[in-house]
Amino acid sequence: MPCIMGIDSGLTVTKAVIFDADGTVLAIARRRVPQLIPAPQHVERDMDGLWAATADAIREAVAACGRPASDIVAIAATAHGDGIYLLDDDRRPLGNAIVSLDTRADAVADAWNESEIGEQSLTLTGQKPHASAPSAILRWIRDHEPARYARVAHFIAAKDWLRFCLCGTIGTDRTEASTSFTNVLTQDYADDSFRLFGLDRLTGKQPPMAGSTEIVGGVTPETARLTGLVAGTPVMAGLHDVTASALGMGGYGEGVIAVIAGTYSINETVSPTPKVDGRWFCRNGILPGEWNNMSISPASTANYDWFIDQFCAADAKAAEAAGESIHAILGKEFEVARERPSSAFFHPYLFGSPFGGASSAGFYGLNAWHDRGDLVRAVLEGIAFNHRVHVDALREGFAPATARLTGGISRNPAMAGLFADILGLPVTATRTEEAAAWGAALCAGAGAGLFASPTDDPRDLASIETTYQPDPGRQKAYDEKYRVFLDLAGAMKPLWPVLRRLGAEK
């Protein structure tokens, strides 16, 4: 019986998921992958460690599947987008990978965007530079680590490193190729982009581009021994995890915004023509002639995780010992808090924001009578408000009628309802298990001939989703709070660089 494997490597966890051809999950294995923070704003990953953890997860999933490894007819990977993974002439890692939470290049991106380069980049590539863009990071390396820059033979993305480890070929797919160096109109690489960013040395070193469903190699004998996979099993090019998540949740298409509340605030919609705007990235879709318009910031549920880690660790440990969940406890506190007025706000900008590289997080409007429930409410509302910043931009450009929500936070009906009230849109929450991995698996299955196309999802989507309508009263109240949220950001914008300098002083 044919089955397919999707590999999904996020910013903290890498996983291997084996699906039946009907979308049923047969086995999941996860491994944590540590982030390395050698200096402020530097967020890195050991590339060999990532592969070792992923290979271990693959071996566990294959063993737990209950079917022979020969039933796996195809494999595709997805992983965190942007950032950079470098290889030297021997195709070995050239230092640690720089992941998309890294902001060392924010000054590079800000300087470009304050000059004509920002607008030129938008016109040529469909997006303005940002701190985690491969262009900005490579320019930072050129300027600060010239010896390393001189040795760059290949620059790829996270999922492309996993593909290389699986099948030994170097390359990328259409969606990942468009993170910095493609022409938004032709959807092909543009040599002018390397010159624009001062990266002339890298012209011609870009990874070959394939379609997400194209077979790019077979599992190598070494990888087969390491993972339990069958040597020669077809490996597809895969896709950027933002696109994979939208595909896997059934939200990849026109007229709908896919909202992924994960580490990043991800909001995206597909269009049949390119439309560029500084508020979103206009990148390649899965197929030629499709564009995926993404409005993104590193400002979503990682803030909630931080709040739990920093302020609820003891309660979380006690809850786990009692067989309970800290999320359930905080959920009850949130429900109580949202029934009373509150002046508490939170800017969820621990790792970045839509408002510039120097932004930072903060609570506002606190008084002595506020309790933890009010803080939880402020954090969760702040996350949803930040998603609305992006959704409002996409609404102006594409007029979508509905939204689809995924991410761990979407499993809570109160949170799905909160998003509907704050966005002012019907929000469909999907119970898709491992949406990004399923998106990768759909590409693998399409490449293997199981599906007519990656969007030919065999599942009964209606049976695994619930739609929440905005409550008119709450929507009106949240419209008012949202304006205050934006006013606070406007007031803080000139102060954020001052705070950044204070934090950097010795």
mmCIF file of C-alpha atoms in Angstrom, residues 1-5 7 18 51 55 58-59 61-63 65 67-76 165-168 215 217-236:
data_model
loop_
_atom_site.group_PDB
_atom_site.id
_atom_site.type_symbol
_atom_site.label_atom_id
_atom_site.label_comp_id
_atom_site.label_asym_id
_atom_site.label_seq_id
_atom_site.Cartn_x
_atom_site.Cartn_y
_atom_site.Cartn_z
ATOM 1 C CA MET A 1 0.000 0.000 0.000
ATOM 2 C CA PRO A 2 1.618 3.291 -1.058
ATOM 3 C CA CYS A 3 2.421 5.913 1.550
ATOM 4 C CA ILE A 4 4.345 9.169 1.457
ATOM 5 C CA MET A 5 6.698 10.985 3.798
ATOM 6 C CA ILE A 7 9.624 16.156 6.514
ATOM 7 C CA ILE A 18 4.426 9.216 7.176
ATOM 8 C CA TRP A 51 20.519 16.356 9.787
ATOM 9 C CA ALA A 55 17.618 11.264 10.313
ATOM 10 C CA ILE A 58 12.961 9.449 10.059
ATOM 11 C CA ARG A 59 14.274 6.169 11.489
ATOM 12 C CA ALA A 61 8.844 7.080 11.996
ATOM 13 C CA VAL A 62 9.787 4.286 9.596
ATOM 14 C CA ALA A 63 10.018 1.814 12.476
ATOM 15 C CA CYS A 65 4.762 3.052 10.675
ATOM 16 C CA ARG A 67 4.352 -0.911 7.019
ATOM 17 C CA PRO A 68 7.546 -1.816 5.196
ATOM 18 C CA ALA A 69 9.769 1.082 4.176
ATOM 19 C CA SER A 70 9.321 -0.037 0.574
ATOM 20 C CA ASP A 71 5.713 1.234 0.772
ATOM 21 C CA ILE A 72 7.048 4.803 0.962
ATOM 22 C CA VAL A 73 6.835 5.838 -2.683
ATOM 23 C CA ALA A 74 8.125 9.401 -2.343
ATOM 24 C CA ILE A 75 9.603 11.925 0.097
ATOM 25 C CA ALA A 76 9.585 15.707 0.178
ATOM 26 C CA CYS A 165 21.453 14.899 2.931
ATOM 27 C CA LEU A 166 18.684 12.632 1.639
ATOM 28 C CA CYS A 167 19.731 12.277 -1.979
ATOM 29 C CA GLY A 168 23.058 14.077 -2.500
ATOM 30 C CA ILE A 215 12.071 14.209 -8.584
ATOM 31 C CA GLY A 217 17.228 12.360 -6.707
ATOM 32 C CA GLY A 218 16.859 9.119 -4.817
ATOM 33 C CA VAL A 219 17.716 8.235 -1.236
ATOM 34 C CA THR A 220 21.426 7.451 -1.104
ATOM 35 C CA PRO A 221 22.699 4.116 0.250
ATOM 36 C CA GLU A 222 24.346 5.935 3.177
ATOM 37 C CA THR A 223 21.087 7.687 4.081
ATOM 38 C CA ALA A 224 19.209 4.409 3.710
ATOM 39 C CA ARG A 225 21.512 2.764 6.258
ATOM 40 C CA LEU A 226 21.107 5.711 8.605
ATOM 41 C CA THR A 227 17.317 6.053 8.400
ATOM 42 C CA GLY A 228 15.814 2.716 7.419
ATOM 43 C CA LEU A 229 14.518 4.145 4.150
ATOM 44 C CA VAL A 230 14.946 2.178 0.954
ATOM 45 C CA ALA A 231 17.824 3.341 -1.220
ATOM 46 C CA GLY A 232 16.576 4.969 -4.399
ATOM 47 C CA THR A 233 13.248 6.133 -2.955
ATOM 48 C CA PRO A 234 12.356 9.246 -4.994
ATOM 49 C CA VAL A 235 12.986 12.607 -3.327
ATOM 50 C CA MET A 236 11.053 15.644 -4.614
#
